[in-house]
Coordinates of N, CA and C in Angstrom, one line a residue:
Chain A
X9 N 51.3 -5.4 -32.8 CA 51.2 -4.3 -31.8 C 49.8 -4.3 -31.2
X10 N 49.7 -4.7 -29.9 CA 48.3 -4.8 -29.4 C 47.7 -3.4 -29.3
X11 N 46.4 -3.3 -29.4 CA 45.7 -2.1 -29.3 C 45.4 -1.8 -27.9
X12 N 44.5 -0.9 -27.6 CA 44.1 -0.5 -26.3 C 43.2 -1.7 -25.7
X13 N 43.6 -2.2 -24.6 CA 43.0 -3.4 -24.0 C 42.1 -2.9 -22.8
X14 N 40.9 -3.3 -22.8 CA 40.0 -3.0 -21.7 C 39.4 -4.3 -21.2
X15 N 39.3 -4.4 -19.8 CA 38.6 -5.5 -19.2 C 38.0 -5.1 -17.9
X16 N 36.9 -5.7 -17.5 CA 36.3 -6.7 -18.3 C 35.5 -6.1 -19.5
X17 N 35.1 -6.9 -20.4 CA 34.3 -6.4 -21.5 C 32.8 -6.2 -21.1
X18 N 32.4 -7.1 -20.2 CA 31.0 -7.0 -19.6 C 31.1 -7.2 -18.1
X19 N 30.4 -6.4 -17.4 CA 30.4 -6.5 -16.0 C 29.0 -6.3 -15.5
X20 N 28.5 -7.1 -14.6 CA 27.2 -7.0 -14.0 C 27.4 -6.8 -12.5
X21 N 26.8 -5.8 -12.0 CA 26.8 -5.5 -10.5 C 25.5 -5.2 -10.0
X22 N 25.3 -5.5 -8.7 CA 24.1 -5.1 -8.0 C 24.2 -3.7 -7.4
X23 N 23.1 -3.0 -7.3 CA 23.2 -1.7 -6.6 C 24.0 -1.7 -5.3
X24 N 24.9 -0.7 -5.2 CA 25.6 -0.7 -3.9 C 27.0 -1.3 -4.0
X25 N 27.2 -2.2 -5.0 CA 28.5 -2.8 -5.2 C 29.5 -1.8 -5.9
X26 N 30.7 -2.3 -6.0 CA 31.8 -1.5 -6.6 C 32.1 -2.1 -8.0
X27 N 32.4 -1.2 -8.9 CA 32.9 -1.7 -10.3 C 34.2 -1.1 -10.5
X28 N 35.1 -2.0 -11.0 CA 36.5 -1.6 -11.4 C 36.7 -1.9 -12.8
X29 N 37.0 -0.9 -13.6 CA 37.3 -1.1 -15.0 C 38.7 -0.8 -15.3
X30 N 39.4 -1.7 -16.1 CA 40.8 -1.5 -16.4 C 41.1 -1.2 -17.8
X31 N 42.1 -0.5 -18.0 CA 42.5 -0.1 -19.4 C 44.0 -0.1 -19.5
X32 N 44.5 -0.8 -20.5 CA 46.0 -0.8 -20.8 C 46.1 -0.1 -22.1
X33 N 46.8 1.1 -22.1 CA 46.9 1.8 -23.4 C 47.8 1.1 -24.4
X34 N 47.8 1.6 -25.6 CA 48.7 1.1 -26.6 C 50.2 1.3 -26.2
X35 N 51.1 0.4 -26.6 CA 52.5 0.5 -26.3 C 53.0 1.9 -26.7
X36 N 53.7 2.5 -25.8 CA 54.3 3.8 -26.2 C 53.4 5.0 -25.9
X37 N 52.1 4.7 -25.5 CA 51.2 5.8 -25.2 C 51.2 6.1 -23.7
X38 N 51.3 7.4 -23.4 CA 51.3 7.8 -22.0 C 50.1 8.5 -21.5
X39 N 49.1 8.7 -22.4 CA 47.9 9.5 -22.0 C 46.7 8.6 -22.2
X40 N 45.8 8.7 -21.3 CA 44.6 7.8 -21.3 C 43.4 8.7 -21.0
X41 N 42.3 8.4 -21.7 CA 41.1 9.2 -21.6 C 40.0 8.1 -21.3
X42 N 39.0 8.5 -20.5 CA 37.8 7.7 -20.2 C 36.6 8.4 -20.7
X43 N 35.7 7.7 -21.4 CA 34.5 8.3 -21.9 C 33.3 7.3 -21.5
X44 N 32.2 7.9 -21.2 CA 31.0 7.1 -20.9 C 30.0 7.3 -22.1
X45 N 29.3 6.2 -22.5 CA 28.3 6.2 -23.5 C 27.1 5.5 -23.1
X46 N 26.0 6.3 -22.9 CA 24.7 5.7 -22.6 C 24.1 5.1 -23.9
X47 N 23.2 4.2 -23.9 CA 22.6 3.6 -25.1 C 22.1 4.7 -26.0
X48 N 22.4 4.6 -27.3 CA 21.9 5.5 -28.3 C 22.3 6.9 -28.1
X49 N 23.4 7.2 -27.3 CA 23.8 8.5 -27.0 C 25.3 8.7 -27.4
X50 N 25.8 9.9 -27.2 CA 27.2 10.2 -27.6 C 28.1 9.8 -26.5
X51 N 29.4 10.2 -26.8 CA 30.5 9.9 -25.8 C 30.7 11.1 -24.9
X52 N 30.5 10.9 -23.6 CA 30.7 12.0 -22.7 C 32.1 11.8 -22.0
X53 N 32.9 12.9 -22.1 CA 34.2 12.9 -21.5 C 34.1 12.8 -20.0
X54 N 35.0 11.9 -19.4 CA 35.0 11.8 -18.0 C 36.3 12.4 -17.4
X55 N 37.4 11.8 -17.9 CA 38.7 12.1 -17.2 C 39.8 11.9 -18.2
X56 N 40.9 12.7 -18.0 CA 42.1 12.6 -18.9 C 43.3 12.5 -18.0
X57 N 44.1 11.4 -18.2 CA 45.2 11.1 -17.2 C 46.5 10.9 -18.0
X58 N 47.6 11.3 -17.3 CA 48.9 10.9 -17.7 C 49.4 9.9 -16.6
X59 N 50.5 9.3 -16.8 CA 51.1 8.4 -15.7 C 51.2 9.2 -14.4
X60 N 50.5 8.7 -13.4 CA 50.6 9.3 -12.0 C 50.0 10.7 -11.9
X61 N 49.3 11.1 -12.9 CA 48.8 12.5 -12.9 C 47.4 12.6 -13.6
X62 N 46.5 13.3 -12.9 CA 45.2 13.6 -13.5 C 45.3 15.0 -14.2
X63 N 45.1 15.0 -15.5 CA 45.2 16.3 -16.3 C 43.9 17.1 -16.3
X64 N 42.8 16.3 -16.5 CA 41.5 17.0 -16.5 C 40.4 16.0 -16.1
X65 N 39.8 16.3 -15.0 CA 38.7 15.4 -14.5 C 37.4 16.2 -14.5
X66 N 37.2 17.1 -15.3 CA 36.0 18.0 -15.3 C 34.7 17.2 -15.6
X67 N 34.9 16.0 -16.2 CA 33.7 15.3 -16.6 C 33.3 14.2 -15.6
X68 N 34.1 14.1 -14.5 CA 33.9 13.0 -13.5 C 32.8 13.5 -12.5
X69 N 31.8 12.7 -12.2 CA 30.9 13.0 -11.1 C 31.7 13.2 -9.9
X70 N 31.2 14.1 -9.0 CA 32.0 14.5 -7.8 C 32.1 13.3 -6.8
X71 N 31.1 12.5 -6.8 CA 31.0 11.4 -5.8 C 31.1 10.1 -6.5
X72 N 31.6 9.1 -5.8 CA 31.6 7.7 -6.2 C 32.5 7.3 -7.3
X73 N 33.0 8.2 -8.1 CA 33.8 7.9 -9.3 C 35.2 8.4 -9.0
X74 N 36.2 7.6 -9.4 CA 37.6 8.0 -9.3 C 38.4 7.2 -10.4
X75 N 39.5 7.8 -10.7 CA 40.4 7.2 -11.8 C 41.8 7.4 -11.4
X76 N 42.6 6.5 -11.8 CA 44.0 6.6 -11.6 C 44.8 5.9 -12.8
X77 N 46.0 6.3 -13.0 CA 46.9 5.7 -14.0 C 48.3 5.7 -13.3
X78 N 48.5 4.5 -12.6 CA 49.8 4.4 -11.9 C 51.0 4.3 -12.8
X79 N 52.2 4.4 -12.2 CA 53.4 4.3 -12.9 C 53.5 3.0 -13.6
X80 N 53.1 1.9 -12.9 CA 53.1 0.6 -13.4 C 51.7 0.1 -13.4
X81 N 51.3 -0.6 -14.5 CA 50.0 -1.2 -14.6 C 49.0 -0.4 -15.3
X82 N 47.8 -0.9 -15.4 CA 46.7 -0.2 -16.3 C 46.1 1.0 -15.5
X83 N 45.4 1.7 -16.3 CA 44.5 2.8 -15.7 C 43.3 2.1 -15.2
X84 N 42.8 2.6 -14.1 CA 41.6 2.0 -13.5 C 40.5 3.1 -13.3
X85 N 39.3 2.8 -13.7 CA 38.2 3.7 -13.4 C 37.3 2.9 -12.4
X86 N 37.1 3.6 -11.2 CA 36.5 2.9 -10.1 C 35.2 3.6 -9.8
X87 N 34.1 2.8 -9.7 CA 32.8 3.3 -9.4 C 32.3 2.7 -8.1
X88 N 32.2 3.5 -7.1 CA 31.7 2.9 -5.8 C 30.2 3.0 -5.7
X89 N 29.6 2.1 -4.9 CA 28.2 2.1 -4.6 C 27.4 2.4 -5.9
X90 N 27.5 1.5 -6.9 CA 26.9 1.7 -8.2 C 25.3 1.8 -8.1
X91 N 24.8 2.6 -9.0 CA 23.3 2.8 -9.1 C 23.0 2.4 -10.5
X92 N 21.6 2.3 -10.7 CA 21.2 1.8 -12.1 C 21.6 2.8 -13.1
X93 N 21.7 4.1 -12.8 CA 22.1 5.1 -13.8 C 23.5 5.0 -14.3
X94 N 24.3 4.2 -13.6 CA 25.7 4.0 -14.0 C 25.8 3.0 -15.1
X95 N 24.7 2.3 -15.4 CA 24.7 1.3 -16.5 C 25.1 2.0 -17.8
X96 N 26.1 1.6 -18.5 CA 26.6 2.3 -19.7 C 27.8 1.6 -20.2
X97 N 28.2 2.0 -21.4 CA 29.5 1.5 -21.9 C 30.6 2.5 -21.6
X98 N 31.7 2.0 -21.0 CA 32.8 2.9 -20.6 C 33.9 2.6 -21.6
X99 N 34.3 3.6 -22.3 CA 35.4 3.5 -23.3 C 36.7 4.2 -22.8
X100 N 37.7 3.5 -23.0 CA 39.1 4.1 -22.7 C 39.7 4.3 -24.1
X101 N 40.5 5.4 -24.1 CA 41.3 5.7 -25.3 C 42.7 6.1 -24.9
X102 N 43.6 5.9 -25.8 CA 45.0 6.4 -25.4 C 45.6 7.2 -26.6
X103 N 46.6 8.0 -26.3 CA 47.3 8.7 -27.3 C 48.7 8.9 -26.9
X104 N 49.6 9.2 -27.8 CA 51.0 9.3 -27.5 C 51.3 10.4 -26.5
X105 N 50.4 11.5 -26.6 CA 50.6 12.6 -25.6 C 51.6 13.6 -26.0
X106 N 52.0 13.6 -27.3 CA 53.0 14.6 -27.7 C 52.2 15.8 -28.5
X107 N 52.5 17.0 -28.1 CA 52.0 18.1 -28.8 C 50.5 18.3 -28.7
X108 N 49.8 18.8 -29.7 CA 48.4 19.0 -29.7 C 47.6 17.7 -29.6
X109 N 46.4 17.8 -29.2 CA 45.6 16.6 -29.0 C 45.4 15.9 -30.4
X110 N 45.9 14.8 -30.5 CA 45.8 14.1 -31.8 C 44.8 12.9 -31.7
X111 N 45.0 12.0 -32.7 CA 44.1 10.8 -32.8 C 44.1 10.0 -31.5
X112 N 42.9 9.6 -31.1 CA 42.7 8.7 -30.0 C 42.4 7.3 -30.5
X113 N 43.0 6.4 -29.8 CA 42.8 5.0 -30.1 C 42.0 4.4 -29.0
X114 N 40.8 3.9 -29.4 CA 39.8 3.4 -28.5 C 39.9 1.9 -28.2
X115 N 39.7 1.5 -27.0 CA 39.5 0.1 -26.7 C 38.0 -0.3 -27.1
X116 N 37.7 -1.6 -26.9 CA 36.4 -2.1 -27.3 C 35.4 -1.8 -26.2
X117 N 35.7 -1.2 -25.1 CA 34.8 -0.8 -24.1 C 34.5 -1.8 -23.1
X118 N 34.0 -1.3 -21.9 CA 33.5 -2.2 -20.9 C 32.1 -1.8 -20.6
X119 N 31.2 -2.8 -20.8 CA 29.7 -2.6 -20.7 C 29.3 -3.0 -19.3
X120 N 28.9 -2.0 -18.5 CA 28.5 -2.2 -17.1 C 26.9 -2.2 -17.1
X121 N 26.4 -3.2 -16.4 CA 25.0 -3.4 -16.2 C 24.8 -3.4 -14.7
X122 N 24.0 -2.5 -14.2 CA 23.7 -2.5 -12.7 C 22.2 -3.0 -12.5
X123 N 22.1 -4.1 -11.8 CA 20.8 -4.6 -11.5 C 20.1 -4.0 -10.3
Chain B
X28 N 30.5 25.3 -20.4 CA 31.6 24.6 -21.0 C 31.4 24.4 -22.5
X29 N 32.4 23.8 -23.2 CA 32.4 23.6 -24.6 C 31.3 22.7 -25.0
X30 N 30.6 23.0 -26.1 CA 29.5 22.1 -26.6 C 29.8 21.9 -28.1
X31 N 29.5 20.7 -28.5 CA 29.7 20.3 -29.9 C 28.4 19.6 -30.4
X32 N 27.7 20.3 -31.3 CA 26.4 19.8 -31.8 C 26.6 19.3 -33.2
X33 N 25.8 18.2 -33.5 CA 25.8 17.7 -34.9 C 24.4 17.6 -35.4
X34 N 24.2 17.8 -36.6 CA 22.9 17.6 -37.3 C 23.1 17.0 -38.6
X35 N 22.2 16.1 -39.1 CA 21.1 15.7 -38.3 C 21.4 14.6 -37.3
X36 N 20.5 14.3 -36.4 CA 20.7 13.3 -35.4 C 20.7 11.9 -36.0
X37 N 19.9 11.8 -37.1 CA 19.7 10.5 -37.7 C 19.4 10.7 -39.2
X38 N 19.9 9.9 -40.1 CA 19.6 9.9 -41.5 C 19.5 8.5 -42.1
X39 N 18.5 8.4 -42.8 CA 18.2 7.1 -43.5 C 18.3 7.3 -45.0
X40 N 19.2 6.7 -45.7 CA 19.3 6.9 -47.2 C 19.3 5.6 -47.9
X41 N 19.0 5.6 -49.2 CA 19.1 4.4 -50.0 C 20.6 4.4 -50.5
X42 N 21.0 3.2 -50.7 CA 22.4 3.0 -51.2 C 22.5 3.7 -52.5
X43 N 23.6 4.5 -52.6 CA 23.9 5.3 -53.8 C 23.6 6.7 -53.6
X44 N 22.8 7.1 -52.6 CA 22.5 8.5 -52.3 C 23.7 9.1 -51.5
X45 N 23.8 10.4 -51.5 CA 24.8 11.1 -50.8 C 24.3 11.4 -49.4
X46 N 25.3 11.7 -48.5 CA 25.0 11.9 -47.1 C 25.9 13.0 -46.6
X47 N 25.4 13.9 -45.8 CA 26.2 14.9 -45.1 C 25.8 15.1 -43.7
X48 N 26.8 15.2 -42.8 CA 26.6 15.6 -41.4 C 27.4 16.8 -41.1
X49 N 26.8 17.7 -40.3 CA 27.4 19.0 -39.9 C 27.7 19.0 -38.4
X50 N 28.8 19.7 -38.1 CA 29.3 19.8 -36.8 C 29.5 21.2 -36.4
X51 N 29.0 21.7 -35.2 CA 29.2 23.0 -34.8 C 29.7 23.1 -33.4
X52 N 30.8 23.8 -33.1 CA 31.3 24.0 -31.8 C 31.0 25.4 -31.2
X53 N 30.8 25.4 -29.9 CA 30.5 26.7 -29.3 C 31.8 27.5 -29.1
X54 N 33.0 26.9 -29.3 CA 34.2 27.6 -29.1 C 35.1 27.3 -30.3
X55 N 36.1 28.1 -30.5 CA 37.1 27.9 -31.6 C 38.0 26.7 -31.2
X56 N 38.2 25.9 -32.2 CA 39.0 24.7 -32.0 C 40.4 24.7 -32.6
X57 N 41.3 24.0 -32.0 CA 42.6 23.9 -32.5 C 42.7 22.8 -33.6
X58 N 41.9 21.8 -33.5 CA 41.7 20.8 -34.5 C 40.4 20.1 -34.3
X59 N 39.9 19.5 -35.4 CA 38.7 18.7 -35.3 C 39.0 17.3 -35.9
X60 N 38.4 16.3 -35.3 CA 38.6 15.0 -35.7 C 37.3 14.3 -36.0
X61 N 37.2 13.3 -36.8 CA 36.0 12.6 -37.1 C 36.3 11.1 -36.8
X62 N 35.2 10.5 -36.2 CA 35.3 9.1 -35.8 C 34.0 8.4 -36.3
X63 N 34.1 7.1 -36.6 CA 33.0 6.3 -37.0 C 32.8 5.2 -35.9
X64 N 31.6 4.9 -35.5 CA 31.3 3.8 -34.6 C 30.2 2.9 -35.2
X65 N 30.6 1.7 -35.5 CA 29.6 0.8 -36.0 C 28.7 0.3 -34.8
X66 N 27.5 -0.1 -35.1 CA 26.6 -0.6 -34.1 C 27.3 -1.7 -33.2
X67 N 27.3 -1.5 -31.9 CA 27.9 -2.4 -31.0 C 29.4 -2.3 -30.9
X68 N 30.0 -1.4 -31.7 CA 31.5 -1.3 -31.7 C 32.0 -0.1 -31.0
X69 N 33.3 0.2 -31.2 CA 33.9 1.3 -30.6 C 34.3 2.3 -31.6
X70 N 34.5 3.6 -31.2 CA 34.9 4.6 -32.2 C 36.2 4.4 -32.8
X71 N 36.2 4.6 -34.1 CA 37.5 4.4 -34.9 C 37.8 5.8 -35.6
X72 N 39.0 6.2 -35.5 CA 39.4 7.5 -36.0 C 39.4 7.4 -37.6
X73 N 38.9 8.5 -38.1 CA 38.8 8.7 -39.6 C 39.9 9.7 -40.1
X74 N 39.8 10.9 -39.5 CA 40.7 11.9 -40.0 C 40.8 13.1 -39.0
X75 N 41.8 13.9 -39.1 CA 42.0 15.1 -38.3 C 42.2 16.3 -39.2
X76 N 41.6 17.4 -38.9 CA 41.7 18.6 -39.7 C 42.3 19.7 -38.7
X77 N 43.3 20.5 -39.2 CA 43.9 21.4 -38.3 C 43.8 22.9 -38.8
X78 N 43.9 23.0 -40.2 CA 44.0 24.4 -40.7 C 42.6 24.9 -41.0
X79 N 42.5 26.2 -40.9 CA 41.2 26.9 -41.2 C 40.9 26.7 -42.7
X80 N 39.7 26.3 -43.0 CA 39.3 26.1 -44.4 C 39.8 24.8 -45.0
X81 N 40.4 24.0 -44.2 CA 41.0 22.7 -44.8 C 40.0 21.8 -45.3
X82 N 40.3 21.1 -46.4 CA 39.5 20.1 -47.0 C 40.3 18.9 -47.3
X83 N 39.8 17.7 -46.8 CA 40.5 16.5 -47.0 C 39.6 15.4 -47.6
X84 N 40.1 14.6 -48.4 CA 39.3 13.5 -49.0 C 39.9 12.1 -48.8
X85 N 39.0 11.2 -48.5 CA 39.3 9.8 -48.4 C 38.4 9.0 -49.2
X86 N 38.8 8.7 -50.4 CA 37.9 7.9 -51.3 C 36.5 8.7 -51.5
X87 N 35.4 8.1 -50.9 CA 34.1 8.7 -51.1 C 33.8 9.7 -50.0
X88 N 34.7 9.9 -49.1 CA 34.5 10.8 -47.9 C 35.2 12.1 -48.1
X89 N 34.5 13.2 -47.9 CA 35.1 14.6 -48.0 C 34.9 15.3 -46.6
X90 N 35.9 15.8 -46.0 CA 35.9 16.5 -44.8 C 36.3 17.9 -44.9
X91 N 35.5 18.8 -44.3 CA 35.9 20.2 -44.3 C 35.9 20.8 -42.9
X92 N 36.8 21.8 -42.8 CA 37.0 22.5 -41.5 C 36.7 24.0 -41.8
X93 N 35.8 24.6 -41.1 CA 35.3 25.9 -41.4 C 36.4 27.0 -41.3
X94 N 36.2 28.1 -41.9 CA 37.2 29.2 -41.9 C 37.4 29.7 -40.4
X95 N 36.4 29.8 -39.7 CA 36.5 30.2 -38.3 C 36.9 29.1 -37.3
X96 N 37.1 27.9 -37.8 CA 37.5 26.8 -37.0 C 36.5 26.5 -35.9
X97 N 35.2 26.7 -36.2 CA 34.2 26.3 -35.2 C 33.2 25.3 -35.8
X98 N 33.3 25.0 -37.1 CA 32.4 24.1 -37.7 C 33.1 23.2 -38.7
X99 N 32.5 22.1 -39.0 CA 33.0 21.1 -39.9 C 31.9 20.3 -40.5
X100 N 32.2 19.6 -41.6 CA 31.3 18.7 -42.2 C 31.9 17.5 -42.8
X101 N 31.1 16.4 -42.9 CA 31.6 15.2 -43.5 C 30.6 14.8 -44.6
X102 N 31.0 14.6 -45.8 CA 30.1 14.3 -46.9 C 30.6 13.0 -47.5
X103 N 29.6 12.1 -47.6 CA 29.8 10.8 -48.2 C 29.1 10.7 -49.6
X104 N 29.8 10.5 -50.6 CA 29.3 10.4 -51.9 C 28.9 8.9 -52.2
X105 N 27.7 8.7 -52.8 CA 27.3 7.4 -53.2 C 27.4 6.4 -52.1
X106 N 26.6 6.5 -51.0 CA 26.7 5.7 -49.8 C 26.6 4.2 -50.2
X107 N 27.2 3.4 -49.3 CA 27.2 1.9 -49.4 C 26.7 1.4 -48.1
X108 N 26.3 0.2 -48.1 CA 25.8 -0.4 -46.8 C 26.9 -0.5 -45.8
X109 N 28.1 -0.5 -46.2 CA 29.2 -0.6 -45.3 C 29.5 0.8 -44.6
X110 N 28.8 1.8 -45.0 CA 28.9 3.1 -44.4 C 28.0 3.3 -43.1
X111 N 27.2 2.3 -42.9 CA 26.3 2.3 -41.7 C 27.0 2.5 -40.4
X112 N 26.5 3.3 -39.6 CA 27.2 3.6 -38.3 C 26.9 5.0 -37.8
X113 N 27.5 5.4 -36.7 CA 27.3 6.7 -36.2 C 28.6 7.5 -36.4
X114 N 28.5 8.6 -36.9 CA 29.7 9.5 -37.2 C 29.7 10.6 -36.2
X115 N 30.9 10.7 -35.5 CA 31.1 11.7 -34.5 C 32.2 12.7 -34.9
X116 N 31.9 13.9 -34.7 CA 33.1 14.9 -34.8 C 33.5 15.0 -33.4
X117 N 34.8 15.5 -33.2 CA 35.4 15.7 -31.9 C 36.3 16.8 -32.0
X118 N 36.2 17.8 -31.1 CA 37.0 19.0 -31.1 C 38.0 19.1 -29.9
X119 N 39.2 19.6 -30.2 CA 40.1 19.9 -29.2 C 40.4 21.4 -29.2
X120 N 40.8 22.0 -28.0 CA 41.0 23.4 -27.9 C 42.4 23.8 -27.7
X121 N 43.3 22.8 -27.7 CA 44.7 23.2 -27.6 C 45.6 22.0 -27.1
X122 N 46.8 22.3 -26.8 CA 47.7 21.3 -26.3 C 47.2 20.6 -25.0
X123 N 47.4 19.4 -25.0 CA 47.0 18.6 -23.7 C 45.6 18.9 -23.3
X124 N 44.7 19.0 -24.3 CA 43.3 19.3 -23.9 C 42.4 18.0 -24.2
X125 N 41.3 17.9 -23.5 CA 40.4 16.8 -23.7 C 39.8 17.0 -25.1
X126 N 39.3 15.9 -25.6 CA 38.6 15.9 -26.9 C 37.1 15.8 -26.6
X127 N 36.4 16.8 -27.0 CA 34.9 16.9 -26.8 C 34.2 16.3 -28.0
X128 N 33.4 15.3 -27.8 CA 32.7 14.7 -28.9 C 31.4 15.3 -29.2
X129 N 31.0 15.4 -30.5 CA 29.7 15.9 -30.9 C 28.6 14.8 -30.5
X130 N 27.4 15.3 -30.8 CA 26.3 14.4 -30.4 C 26.1 13.3 -31.4
X131 N 26.7 13.3 -32.5 CA 26.7 12.1 -33.4 C 25.6 12.2 -34.4
X132 N 25.8 11.6 -35.6 CA 24.8 11.4 -36.6 C 24.8 9.9 -37.0
X133 N 23.6 9.3 -36.8 CA 23.5 7.9 -37.1 C 23.0 7.7 -38.5
X134 N 23.8 7.0 -39.3 CA 23.5 6.8 -40.7 C 23.0 5.4 -40.9
X135 N 21.9 5.3 -41.6 CA 21.3 4.0 -41.9 C 21.2 3.9 -43.5
X136 N 21.7 2.9 -44.1 CA 21.7 2.8 -45.5 C 21.0 1.5 -45.9
X137 N 20.0 1.6 -46.8 CA 19.3 0.4 -47.2 C 19.4 0.2 -48.7
X138 N 19.2 -1.0 -49.2 CA 19.4 -1.3 -50.6 C 18.2 -0.8 -51.4

């Protein structure tokens, strides 16, 4: 049973370019979370999605960042016009989405470097 | 908004010594979870606590959830080099709520 799959694992972008990070949740999981982690820091919540629905985006910057989880296909975190401060590891996690918030299964992360 | 703090930020112990990290939330939690992240790795779930005053054990690890459901602790007995990593607590405030991670405690174990 495949775990949470994230790609790309590493991404290098120049300032002003766009970054697209993809996340396929575990089989049977309908809820996806995105977290950002700066070097030597904790995990900062960004967004929580169900299929075709954003449940909580309180951690998303107001500009340049967007996320979606379409009916078919992976969840996508999109960063437009990247800046050096966007360099970080972006982790996706999934859960079955039943009842109270339970265990999250994390992917291995996508490490974005902005030159 | 909800804040979850952990202390200490960093701890360096010799193998065989005990280790404890403490977690405090600014709001009452419906449950608290603990994760471990190895250097360069991703967070891995360790345990979830739901009931007030709950204590759970996993081999050398003991987890507690405070009576007020606002704090928690993780205690490792007789640390080993395999315990190296950052330990995060993470709190949820109800059904379909985001999980807010603590600031983390980085544990270094040397021989």
